[in-house]
Coordinates of C-alpha atoms and ligand atoms in Angstrom, one line a residue:
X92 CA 0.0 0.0 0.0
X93 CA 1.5 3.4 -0.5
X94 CA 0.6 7.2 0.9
X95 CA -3.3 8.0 0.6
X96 CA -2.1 9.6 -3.2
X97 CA -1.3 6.1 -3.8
X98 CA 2.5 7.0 -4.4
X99 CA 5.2 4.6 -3.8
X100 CA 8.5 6.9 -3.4
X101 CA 12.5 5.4 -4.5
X102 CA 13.4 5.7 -0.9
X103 CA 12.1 6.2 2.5
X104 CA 14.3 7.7 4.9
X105 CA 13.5 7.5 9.0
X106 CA 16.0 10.3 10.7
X107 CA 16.8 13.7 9.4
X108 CA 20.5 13.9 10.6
X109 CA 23.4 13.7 9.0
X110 CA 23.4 10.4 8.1
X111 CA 19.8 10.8 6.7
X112 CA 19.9 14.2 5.1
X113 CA 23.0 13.4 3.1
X114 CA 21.7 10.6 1.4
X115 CA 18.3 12.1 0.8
X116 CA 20.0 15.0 -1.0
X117 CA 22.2 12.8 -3.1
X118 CA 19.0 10.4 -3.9
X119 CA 17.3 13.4 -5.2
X120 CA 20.6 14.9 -7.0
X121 CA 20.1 11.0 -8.8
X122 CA 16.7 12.2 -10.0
X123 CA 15.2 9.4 -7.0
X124 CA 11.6 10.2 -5.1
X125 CA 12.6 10.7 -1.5
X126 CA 10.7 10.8 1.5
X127 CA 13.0 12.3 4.6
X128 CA 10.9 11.4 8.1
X129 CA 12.4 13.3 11.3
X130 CA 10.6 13.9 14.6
X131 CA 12.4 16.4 15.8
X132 CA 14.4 18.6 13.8
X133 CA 16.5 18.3 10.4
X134 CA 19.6 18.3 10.9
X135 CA 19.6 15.8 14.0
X136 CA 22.2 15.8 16.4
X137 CA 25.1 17.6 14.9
X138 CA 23.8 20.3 14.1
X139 CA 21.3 20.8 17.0
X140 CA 22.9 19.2 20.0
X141 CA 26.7 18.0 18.5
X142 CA 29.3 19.6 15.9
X143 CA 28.0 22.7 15.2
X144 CA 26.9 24.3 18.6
X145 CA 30.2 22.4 20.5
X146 CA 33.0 24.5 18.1
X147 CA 30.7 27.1 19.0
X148 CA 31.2 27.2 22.4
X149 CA 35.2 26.3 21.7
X150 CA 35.7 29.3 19.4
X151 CA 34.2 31.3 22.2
X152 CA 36.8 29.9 24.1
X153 CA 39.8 30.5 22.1
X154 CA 38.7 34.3 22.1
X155 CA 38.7 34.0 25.8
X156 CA 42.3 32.5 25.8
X157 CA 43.2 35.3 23.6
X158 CA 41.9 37.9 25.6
X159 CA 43.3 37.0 28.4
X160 CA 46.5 36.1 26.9
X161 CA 46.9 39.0 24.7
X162 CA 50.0 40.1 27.1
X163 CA 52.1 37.7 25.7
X164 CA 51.7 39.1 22.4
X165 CA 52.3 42.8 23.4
X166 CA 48.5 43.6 23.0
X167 CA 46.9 45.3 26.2
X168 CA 43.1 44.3 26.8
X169 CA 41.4 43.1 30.0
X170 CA 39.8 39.8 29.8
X171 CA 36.4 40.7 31.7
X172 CA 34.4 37.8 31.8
X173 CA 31.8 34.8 29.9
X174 CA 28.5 36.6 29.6
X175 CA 26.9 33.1 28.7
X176 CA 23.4 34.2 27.4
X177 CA 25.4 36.2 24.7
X178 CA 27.7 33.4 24.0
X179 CA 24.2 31.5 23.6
X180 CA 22.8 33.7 21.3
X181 CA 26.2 33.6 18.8
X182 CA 25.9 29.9 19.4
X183 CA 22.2 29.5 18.4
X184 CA 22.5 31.8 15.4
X185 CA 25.3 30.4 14.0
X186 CA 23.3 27.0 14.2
X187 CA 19.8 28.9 13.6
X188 CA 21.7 30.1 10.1
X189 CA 23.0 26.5 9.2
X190 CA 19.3 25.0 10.1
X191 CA 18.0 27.6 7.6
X192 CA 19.6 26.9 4.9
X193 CA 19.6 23.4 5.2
X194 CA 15.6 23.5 5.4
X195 CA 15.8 25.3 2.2
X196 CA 18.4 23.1 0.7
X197 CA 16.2 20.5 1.1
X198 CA 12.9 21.9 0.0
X199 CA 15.2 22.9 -3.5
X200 CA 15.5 19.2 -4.1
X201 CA 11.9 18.2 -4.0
X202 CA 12.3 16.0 -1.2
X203 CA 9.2 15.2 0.8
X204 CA 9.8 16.3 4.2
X205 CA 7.3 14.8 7.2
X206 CA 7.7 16.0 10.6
X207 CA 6.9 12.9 12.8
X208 CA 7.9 10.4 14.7
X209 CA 8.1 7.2 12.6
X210 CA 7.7 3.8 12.6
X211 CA 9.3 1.0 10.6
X212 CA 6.2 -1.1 9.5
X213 CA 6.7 -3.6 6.9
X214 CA 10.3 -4.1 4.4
X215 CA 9.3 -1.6 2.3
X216 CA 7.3 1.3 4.6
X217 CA 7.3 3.8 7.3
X218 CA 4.6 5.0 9.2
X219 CA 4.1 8.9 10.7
X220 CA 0.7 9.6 12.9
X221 CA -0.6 6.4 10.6
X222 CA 0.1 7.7 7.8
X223 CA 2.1 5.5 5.7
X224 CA 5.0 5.7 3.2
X225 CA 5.8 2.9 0.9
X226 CA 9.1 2.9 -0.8
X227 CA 11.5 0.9 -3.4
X228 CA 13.8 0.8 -0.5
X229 CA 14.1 2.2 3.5
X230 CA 17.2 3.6 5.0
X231 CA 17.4 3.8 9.0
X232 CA 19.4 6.8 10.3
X233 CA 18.0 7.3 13.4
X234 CA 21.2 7.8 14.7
X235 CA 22.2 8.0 18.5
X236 CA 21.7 9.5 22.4
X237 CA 24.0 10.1 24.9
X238 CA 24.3 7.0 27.4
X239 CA 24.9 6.7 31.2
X240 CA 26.5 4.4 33.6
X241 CA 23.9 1.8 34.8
X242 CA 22.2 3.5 38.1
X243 CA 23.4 7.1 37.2
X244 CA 20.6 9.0 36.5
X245 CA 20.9 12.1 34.3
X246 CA 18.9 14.3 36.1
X247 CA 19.5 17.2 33.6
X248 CA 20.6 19.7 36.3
X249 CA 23.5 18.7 38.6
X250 CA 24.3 15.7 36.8
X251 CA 24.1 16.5 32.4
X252 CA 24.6 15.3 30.0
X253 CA 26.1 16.7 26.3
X254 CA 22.4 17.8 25.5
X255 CA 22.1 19.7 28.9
X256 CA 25.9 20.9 28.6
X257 CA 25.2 22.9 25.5
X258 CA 22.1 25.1 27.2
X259 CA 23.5 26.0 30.5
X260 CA 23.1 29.5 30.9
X261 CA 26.2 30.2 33.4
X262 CA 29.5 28.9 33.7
X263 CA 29.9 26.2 36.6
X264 CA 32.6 27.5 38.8
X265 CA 33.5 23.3 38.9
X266 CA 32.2 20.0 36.7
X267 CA 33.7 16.7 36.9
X268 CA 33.5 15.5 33.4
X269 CA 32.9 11.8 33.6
X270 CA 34.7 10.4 30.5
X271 CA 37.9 11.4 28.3
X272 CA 36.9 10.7 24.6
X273 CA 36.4 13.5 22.6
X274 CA 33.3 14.9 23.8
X275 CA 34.8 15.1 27.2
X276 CA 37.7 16.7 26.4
X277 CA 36.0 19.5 24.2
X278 CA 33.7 20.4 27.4
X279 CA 36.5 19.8 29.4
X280 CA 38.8 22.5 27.6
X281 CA 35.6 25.0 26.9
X282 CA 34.8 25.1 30.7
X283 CA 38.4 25.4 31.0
X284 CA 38.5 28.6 28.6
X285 CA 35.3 30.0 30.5
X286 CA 36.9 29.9 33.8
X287 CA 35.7 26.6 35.8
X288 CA 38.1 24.4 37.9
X289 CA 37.6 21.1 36.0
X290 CA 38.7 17.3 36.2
X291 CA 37.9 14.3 34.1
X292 CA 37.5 10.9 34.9
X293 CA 38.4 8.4 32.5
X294 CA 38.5 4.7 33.2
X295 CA 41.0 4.0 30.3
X296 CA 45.0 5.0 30.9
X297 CA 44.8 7.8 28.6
X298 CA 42.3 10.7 27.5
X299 CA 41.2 10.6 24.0
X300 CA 42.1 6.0 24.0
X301 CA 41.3 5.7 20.5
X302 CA 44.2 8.1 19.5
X303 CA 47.5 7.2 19.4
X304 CA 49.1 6.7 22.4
X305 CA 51.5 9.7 22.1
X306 CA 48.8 11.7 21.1
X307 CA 47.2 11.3 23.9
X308 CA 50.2 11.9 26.0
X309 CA 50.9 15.2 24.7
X310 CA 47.3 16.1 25.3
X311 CA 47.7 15.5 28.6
X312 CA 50.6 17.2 29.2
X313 CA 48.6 20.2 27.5
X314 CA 46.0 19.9 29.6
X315 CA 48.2 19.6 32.8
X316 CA 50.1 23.0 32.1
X317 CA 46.4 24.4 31.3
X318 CA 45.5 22.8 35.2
X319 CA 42.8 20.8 33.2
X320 CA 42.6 18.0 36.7
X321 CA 42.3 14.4 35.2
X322 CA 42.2 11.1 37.3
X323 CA 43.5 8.1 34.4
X324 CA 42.3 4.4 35.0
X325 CA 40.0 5.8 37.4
X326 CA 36.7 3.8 37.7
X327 CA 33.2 5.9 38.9
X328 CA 31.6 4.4 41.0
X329 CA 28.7 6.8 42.5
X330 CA 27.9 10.3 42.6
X331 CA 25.8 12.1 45.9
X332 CA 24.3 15.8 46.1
X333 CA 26.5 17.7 48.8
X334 CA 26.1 21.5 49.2
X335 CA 28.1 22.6 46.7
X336 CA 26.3 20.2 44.1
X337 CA 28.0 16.8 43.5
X338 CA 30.4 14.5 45.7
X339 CA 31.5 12.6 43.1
X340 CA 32.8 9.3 44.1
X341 CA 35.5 7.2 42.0
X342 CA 36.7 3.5 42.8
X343 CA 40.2 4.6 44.3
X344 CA 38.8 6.2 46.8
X345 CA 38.6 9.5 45.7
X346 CA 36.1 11.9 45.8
X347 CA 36.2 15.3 44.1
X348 CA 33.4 18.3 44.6
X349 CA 31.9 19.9 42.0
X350 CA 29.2 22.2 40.9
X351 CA 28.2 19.6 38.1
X352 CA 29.3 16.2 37.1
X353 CA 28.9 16.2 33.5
X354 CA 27.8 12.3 31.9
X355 CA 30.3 11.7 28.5
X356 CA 30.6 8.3 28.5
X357 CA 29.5 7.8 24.8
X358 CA 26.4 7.6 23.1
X359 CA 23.9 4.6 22.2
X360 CA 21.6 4.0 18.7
X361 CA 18.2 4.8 18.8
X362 CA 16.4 1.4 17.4
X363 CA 14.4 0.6 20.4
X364 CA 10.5 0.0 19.4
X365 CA 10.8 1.7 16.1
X366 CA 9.8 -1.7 14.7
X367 CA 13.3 -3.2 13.5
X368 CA 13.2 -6.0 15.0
X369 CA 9.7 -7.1 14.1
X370 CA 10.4 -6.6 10.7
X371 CA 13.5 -8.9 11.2
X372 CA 16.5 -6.4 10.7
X373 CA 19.5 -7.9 12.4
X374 CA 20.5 -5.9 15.6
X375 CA 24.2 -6.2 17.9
X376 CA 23.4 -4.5 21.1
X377 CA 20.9 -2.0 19.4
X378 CA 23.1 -1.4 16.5
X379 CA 21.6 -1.8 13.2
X380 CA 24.0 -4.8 12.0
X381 CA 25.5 -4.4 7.9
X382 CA 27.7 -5.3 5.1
X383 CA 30.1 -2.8 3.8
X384 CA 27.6 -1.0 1.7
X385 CA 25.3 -0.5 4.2
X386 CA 22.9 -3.3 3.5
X387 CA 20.6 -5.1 6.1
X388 CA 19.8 -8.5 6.4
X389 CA 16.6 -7.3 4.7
X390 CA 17.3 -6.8 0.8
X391 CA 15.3 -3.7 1.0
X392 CA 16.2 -1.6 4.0
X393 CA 19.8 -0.5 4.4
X394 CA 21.1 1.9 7.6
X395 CA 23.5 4.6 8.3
X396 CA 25.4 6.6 11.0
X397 CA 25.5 6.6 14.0
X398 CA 22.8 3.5 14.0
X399 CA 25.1 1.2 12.9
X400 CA 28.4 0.3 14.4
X401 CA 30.9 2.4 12.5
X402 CA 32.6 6.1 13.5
X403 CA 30.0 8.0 15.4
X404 CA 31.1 10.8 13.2
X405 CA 29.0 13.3 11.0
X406 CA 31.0 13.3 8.2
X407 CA 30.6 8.8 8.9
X408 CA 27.1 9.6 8.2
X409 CA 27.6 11.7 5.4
X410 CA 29.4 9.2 3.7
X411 CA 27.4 6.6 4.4
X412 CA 24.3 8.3 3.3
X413 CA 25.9 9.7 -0.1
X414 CA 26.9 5.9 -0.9
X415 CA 23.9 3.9 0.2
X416 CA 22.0 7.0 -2.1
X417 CA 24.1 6.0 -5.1
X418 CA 24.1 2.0 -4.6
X419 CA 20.2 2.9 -4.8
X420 CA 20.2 4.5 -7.8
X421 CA 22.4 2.4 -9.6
X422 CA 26.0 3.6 -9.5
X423 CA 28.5 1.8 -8.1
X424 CA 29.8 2.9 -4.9
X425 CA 33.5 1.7 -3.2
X426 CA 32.7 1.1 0.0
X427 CA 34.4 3.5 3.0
X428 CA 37.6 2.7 4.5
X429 CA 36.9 3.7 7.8
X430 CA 40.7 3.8 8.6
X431 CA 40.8 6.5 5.8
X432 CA 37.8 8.9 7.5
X433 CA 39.7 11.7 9.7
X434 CA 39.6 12.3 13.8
X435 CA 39.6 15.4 15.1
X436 CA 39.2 16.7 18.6
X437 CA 38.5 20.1 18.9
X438 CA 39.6 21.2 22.4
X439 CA 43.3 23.7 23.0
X440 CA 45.1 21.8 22.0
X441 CA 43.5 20.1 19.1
X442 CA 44.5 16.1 18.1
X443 CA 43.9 15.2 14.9
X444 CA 44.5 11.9 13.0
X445 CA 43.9 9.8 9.8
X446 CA 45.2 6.0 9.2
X447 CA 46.1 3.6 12.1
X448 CA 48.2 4.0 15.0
X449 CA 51.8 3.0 15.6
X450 CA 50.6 0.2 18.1
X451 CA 47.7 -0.9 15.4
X452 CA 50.4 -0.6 13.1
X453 CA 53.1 -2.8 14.7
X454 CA 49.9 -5.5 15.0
X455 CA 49.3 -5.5 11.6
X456 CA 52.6 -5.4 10.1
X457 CA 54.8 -6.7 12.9
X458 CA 56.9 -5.2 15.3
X459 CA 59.6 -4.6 12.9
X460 CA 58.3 -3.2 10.1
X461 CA 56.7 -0.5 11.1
X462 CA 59.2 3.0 11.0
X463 CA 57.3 6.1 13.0
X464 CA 58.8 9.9 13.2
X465 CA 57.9 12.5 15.3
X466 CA 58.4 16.0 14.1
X467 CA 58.7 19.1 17.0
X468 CA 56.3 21.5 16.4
X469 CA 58.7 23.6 17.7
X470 CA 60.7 23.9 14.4
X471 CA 57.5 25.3 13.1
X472 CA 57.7 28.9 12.4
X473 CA 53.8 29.5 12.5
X474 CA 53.2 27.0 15.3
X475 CA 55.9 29.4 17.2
X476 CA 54.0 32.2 15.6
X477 CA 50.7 30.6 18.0
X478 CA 52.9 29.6 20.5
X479 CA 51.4 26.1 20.4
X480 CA 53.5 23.1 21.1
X481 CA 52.7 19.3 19.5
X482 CA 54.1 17.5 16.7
X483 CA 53.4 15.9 13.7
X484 CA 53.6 11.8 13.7
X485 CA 54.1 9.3 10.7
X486 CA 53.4 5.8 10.7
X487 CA 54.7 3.8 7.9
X488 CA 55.2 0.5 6.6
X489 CA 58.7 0.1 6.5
X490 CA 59.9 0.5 3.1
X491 CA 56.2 1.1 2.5
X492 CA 53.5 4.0 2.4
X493 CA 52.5 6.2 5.3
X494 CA 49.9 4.8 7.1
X495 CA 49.1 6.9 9.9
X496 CA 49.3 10.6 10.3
X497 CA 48.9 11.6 14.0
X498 CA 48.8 15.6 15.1
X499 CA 48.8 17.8 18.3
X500 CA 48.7 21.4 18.5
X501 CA 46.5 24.5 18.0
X502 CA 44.5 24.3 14.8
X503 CA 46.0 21.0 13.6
X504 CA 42.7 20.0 12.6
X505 CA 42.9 22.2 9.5
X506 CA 45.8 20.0 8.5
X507 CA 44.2 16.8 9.0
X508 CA 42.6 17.3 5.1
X509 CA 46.4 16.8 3.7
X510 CA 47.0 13.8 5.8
X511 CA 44.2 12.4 4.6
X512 CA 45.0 12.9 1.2
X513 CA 48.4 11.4 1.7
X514 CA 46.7 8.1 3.5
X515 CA 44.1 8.1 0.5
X516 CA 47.2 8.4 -2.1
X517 CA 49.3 5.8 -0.2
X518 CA 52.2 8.0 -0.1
X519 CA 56.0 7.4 0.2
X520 CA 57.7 10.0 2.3
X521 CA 59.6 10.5 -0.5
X522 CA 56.2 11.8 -2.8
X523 CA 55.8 14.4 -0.4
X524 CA 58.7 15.4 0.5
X525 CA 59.4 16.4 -3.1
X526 CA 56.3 18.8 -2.6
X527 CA 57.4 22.3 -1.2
X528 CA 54.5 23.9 1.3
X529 CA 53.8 27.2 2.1
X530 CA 56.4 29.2 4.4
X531 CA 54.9 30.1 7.4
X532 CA 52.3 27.9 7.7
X533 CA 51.8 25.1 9.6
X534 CA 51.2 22.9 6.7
X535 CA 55.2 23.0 6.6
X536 CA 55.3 20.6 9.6
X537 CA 53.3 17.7 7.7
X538 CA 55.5 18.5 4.5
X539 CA 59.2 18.6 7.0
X540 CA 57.9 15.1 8.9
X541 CA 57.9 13.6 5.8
X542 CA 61.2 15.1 4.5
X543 CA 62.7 13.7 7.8
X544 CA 60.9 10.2 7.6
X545 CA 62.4 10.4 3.9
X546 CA 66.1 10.7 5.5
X547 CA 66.0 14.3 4.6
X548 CA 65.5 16.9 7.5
X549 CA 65.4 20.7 7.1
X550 CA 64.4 21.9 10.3
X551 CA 65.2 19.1 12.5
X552 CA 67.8 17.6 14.1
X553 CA 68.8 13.9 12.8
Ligands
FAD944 C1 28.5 17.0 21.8 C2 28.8 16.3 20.5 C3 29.8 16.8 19.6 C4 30.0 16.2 18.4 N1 31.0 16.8 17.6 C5 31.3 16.2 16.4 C6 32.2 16.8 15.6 O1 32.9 17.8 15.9 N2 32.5 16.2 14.4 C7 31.8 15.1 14.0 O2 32.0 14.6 12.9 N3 30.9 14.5 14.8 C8 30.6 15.0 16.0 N4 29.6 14.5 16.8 C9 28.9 13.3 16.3 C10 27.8 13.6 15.3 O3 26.9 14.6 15.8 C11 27.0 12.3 14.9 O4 28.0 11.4 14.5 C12 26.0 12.6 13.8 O5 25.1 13.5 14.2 C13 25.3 11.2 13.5 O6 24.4 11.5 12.5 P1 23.1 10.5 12.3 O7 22.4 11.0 11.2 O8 23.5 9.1 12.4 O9 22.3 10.7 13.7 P2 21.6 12.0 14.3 O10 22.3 13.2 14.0 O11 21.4 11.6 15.8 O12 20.2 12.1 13.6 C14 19.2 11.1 13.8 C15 17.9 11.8 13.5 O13 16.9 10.9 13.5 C16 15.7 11.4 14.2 N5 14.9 10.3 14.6 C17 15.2 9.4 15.5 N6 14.2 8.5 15.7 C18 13.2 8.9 14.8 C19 11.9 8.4 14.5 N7 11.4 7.3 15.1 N8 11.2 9.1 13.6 C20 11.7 10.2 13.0 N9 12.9 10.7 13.3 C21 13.7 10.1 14.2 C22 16.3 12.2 15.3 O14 15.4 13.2 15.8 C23 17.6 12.8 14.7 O15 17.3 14.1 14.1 C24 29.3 15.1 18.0 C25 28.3 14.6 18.8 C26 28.0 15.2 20.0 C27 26.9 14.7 20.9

């Protein structure tokens, strides 16, 4: 049965976030019929409650920094204070702009937008307020939450999570930030910026544990000289109100005050009662289970984003949503190495990576034939320029291509988009050490890595 005008579309699509928007935009680009269903608003989580609004509140913070660093460069100002309504109003209009335009981009495709919550009913059908849409195919992007620990209740005011963290309307004087993946460390390094007293827990030995391990290191010697508190391999194990707001309770023994104990323990998929299983699509603990293409179990319905177990990362979903589009209209899609897809984490310092680490590396390889170089940023004019400290690391196969790129340092994410192109390319040091980069910049120290990986130094020592 299709919609009451009796029209069966190319594709249904259930979630309007990344994951979901991109691939109804490329399904229409294809000339498909595309319904887009979304309950709350398009654009879902990164641009609402993730990306967008987060580097936000972290360029917010780097003004702060500046103001009340300016000294250092010989500029006089006085660093007065967060007023955080106004940093909430450049926050929501910045995001209020992006939703705009992405409404209208939308609408200027002729997809069929319905607001609604929707239900998977059948292989080939969604239903909104029982009203149904029948498609060629289905693609699930209903993407992801935040989660908690079991008996640690988010009660949205004294103990938040990331959706809570991005409307408060003061800055805590203290949070505990529960959790040192990325979205830990950005709140931890904003709040930081703004003037709290913060500390994160993290049960892992390292902040940021999916980074390499001296990426993570130099992060938290960052942190540590910015008196960013963090307690490694430290397990939570309860949290009580006390006058000042939370006692905070970890496994070690240790307890640590707080205004707020912020909840960043990573994020769940949405696929509870939205029908999945009853129309038999394969499930791993609530993830949406696929092939490389992003095909279900069921030959109609595919999935993408954070619903299914790859990188919880928009542009993951964009990826995903732009290929499973094409497979659907015929093309013929490679599928996404994920090894390939760049990490960044926004906070002062940033860490940004492409490719595998040294340790994944050594696994893969073998312990000896794997070659790794660490270049200073401190031989980097611009990165002296910033005053940042970090490095740039290569992984290679010995006698082989670069296979990881690993960075630390102010604004290294803008640099992850040529170590991406060099993992894509599966460079030599050689091939790009031959290429000259622009003096001062601190593209220079991905270009003089690999001139010193490639026997070569300039402005290193070896
Ligand atoms: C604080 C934070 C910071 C982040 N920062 C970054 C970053 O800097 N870079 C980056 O790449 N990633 C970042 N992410 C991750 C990124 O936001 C997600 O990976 C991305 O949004 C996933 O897209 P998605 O489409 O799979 O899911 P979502 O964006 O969650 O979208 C799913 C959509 O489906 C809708 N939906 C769910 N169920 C239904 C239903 N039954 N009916 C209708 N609609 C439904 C939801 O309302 C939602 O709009 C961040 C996340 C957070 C929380």
């Amino acid at each position: 049965m299709a919609d009451s005008a009796g029209t069966v579309f190319d594709v249904v699509i259930l979630g309007g976030g990344s994951g979901g928007y991109a691939c109804a935009l490329r399904a229409a680009q294809l000339g498909l019929t595309v319904v887009l269903v979304e309950k709350a608003e398009l654009g879902g989580t990164c641009l609402h409650r993730g990306c967008i609004p987060t580097k936000a509140l972290l360029h917010a913070a780097e003004v702060a920094d500046s103001s009340r660093e300016s000294d250092q460069f010989g500029v006089r100002s006085t660093f007065e204070g967060i007023d955080m309504p106004a940093v909430n109003a450049y926050k929501d209009g910045v995001v209020g702009r992006l939703y705009k335009g992405l409404q209208g981009l939308v609408k200027s495709r002729k997809i069929t937008f319905v607001a609604g919550m929707g239900r998977l009913v059948s292989a080939t059908a969604v239903e909104v307020d029982g009203q149904r849409y029948e498609g060629r195919h289905v693609v699930l992007a209903t993407g992801s939450t935040p989660k908690s620990l079991p008996g640690l209740d988010i009660d949205g005011t004294l103990v938040i999570n990331s959706d809570h963290a991005l409307k408060l309307d003061t800055v805590p004087s203290s949070v505990v930030v529960l959790g040192g993946g990325v979205i830990g460390c950005e709140f931890a390094s904003v709040w930081k910026s703004f003037g709290a007293d913060v500390t994160i827990v993290e049960a892992l030995p390292h902040l940021v544990p999916l980074e390499d391990d001296q990426a993570s290191k130099a992060l938290e010697k960052a942190f540590r000289k910015r008196k960013i508190g963090f307690e490694l391999g430290a397990r939570f194990a309860g949290v009580e109100r006390s006058e000042k707001g939370v006692r905070v309770g970890l496994e070690n023994g240790k307890t640590i005050e707080a205004d707020l104990l912020l909840v960043a323990v990573g994020r769940g998929p949405v696929s509870q009662e939205l029908g999945y299983q009853q129309v038999g699509v394969e499930m791993d603990r609530g993830f949406v289970k696929v092939d490389e293409h992003c095909r279900t179990n069921v030959a109609t319905i595919s999935a993408v984003g954070d619903l299914i177990p790859t990188p919880q990362l928009a542009h993951v979903g964009f990826g995903e949503g732009i290929m499973v589009a094409e497979r659907l209209a015929g093309l013929d899609p490679a599928p996404i190495d994920y090894d390939g897809v760049p990490r960044v984490t926004y906070s002062e310092p940033e860490v940004a990576s492409v490719g595998i680490t040294e340790e994944r590396a050594k696994e893969k390889y073998g312990e000896g034939s794997v070659e790794s170089i660490t270049y200073d940023l401190a031989g980097n004019g611009k990165s002296q320029i910033l005053r940042t400290a970090g490095f740039v690391k290569l992984v290679r196969q010995k006698d082989g291509p670069v296979v990881g790129i690993h960075m630390v340092g102010s604004r290294v994410g803008e640099l992850v988009a040529e170590a991406q192109l060099i993992y894509g390319w599966e460079a030599y040091p050689d091939d790009v050490a031959s290429l000259i980069h622009a003096h001062p910049t601190q593209t220079e120290a991905v270009g003089e890595a690999h001139l010193a990986l490639a026997g070569k130094p300039l402005h290193a020592h070896g």
